[in-house]
Coordinates of C-alpha atoms in Angstrom, one line a residue:
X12 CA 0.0 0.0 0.0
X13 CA 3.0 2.5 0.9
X14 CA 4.3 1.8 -2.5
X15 CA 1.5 2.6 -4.4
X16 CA 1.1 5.7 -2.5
X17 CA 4.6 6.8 -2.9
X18 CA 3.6 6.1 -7.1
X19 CA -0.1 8.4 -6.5
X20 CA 2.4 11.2 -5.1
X21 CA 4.5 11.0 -8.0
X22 CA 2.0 10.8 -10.1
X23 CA 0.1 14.1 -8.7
X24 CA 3.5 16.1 -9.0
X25 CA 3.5 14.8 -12.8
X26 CA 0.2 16.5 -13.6
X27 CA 1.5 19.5 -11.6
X28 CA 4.2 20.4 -13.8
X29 CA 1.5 19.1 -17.2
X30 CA 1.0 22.5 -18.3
X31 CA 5.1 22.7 -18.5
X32 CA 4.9 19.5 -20.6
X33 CA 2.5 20.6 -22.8
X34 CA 4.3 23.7 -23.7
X35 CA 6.8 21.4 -24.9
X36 CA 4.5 19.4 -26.7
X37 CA 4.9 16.2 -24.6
X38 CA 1.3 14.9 -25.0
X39 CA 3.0 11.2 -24.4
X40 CA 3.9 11.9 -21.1
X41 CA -0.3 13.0 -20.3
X42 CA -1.1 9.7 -21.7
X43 CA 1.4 7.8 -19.8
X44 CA 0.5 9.1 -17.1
X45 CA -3.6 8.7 -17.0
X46 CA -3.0 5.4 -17.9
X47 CA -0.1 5.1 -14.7
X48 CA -3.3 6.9 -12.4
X49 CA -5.5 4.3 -13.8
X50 CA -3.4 1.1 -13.1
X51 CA -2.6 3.0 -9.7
X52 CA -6.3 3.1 -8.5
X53 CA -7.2 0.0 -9.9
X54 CA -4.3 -1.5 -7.5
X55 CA -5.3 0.1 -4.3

């Protein structure tokens, strides 16, 4: 359970910085990373 919340934590600092990646045009990384939220909740 500490492990997956250790990966939500990362995951919430990831769509922090998503308007960053955007500007870069990393719309991969957004994707990744919904589907990494998804897994994550499923899990818990």
């Amino acid at each position: 359970m500490h492990e997956f919340n250790n990966i939500e934590v990362n995951v919430t600092y990831d769509f922090d910085t998503l308007t960053i990646q955007t500007i870069y045009g990393i719309e991969t990384m957004f994707v990744e990373n919904c589907m990494l939220v998804s897994r994550v909740r499923l899990n818990n």
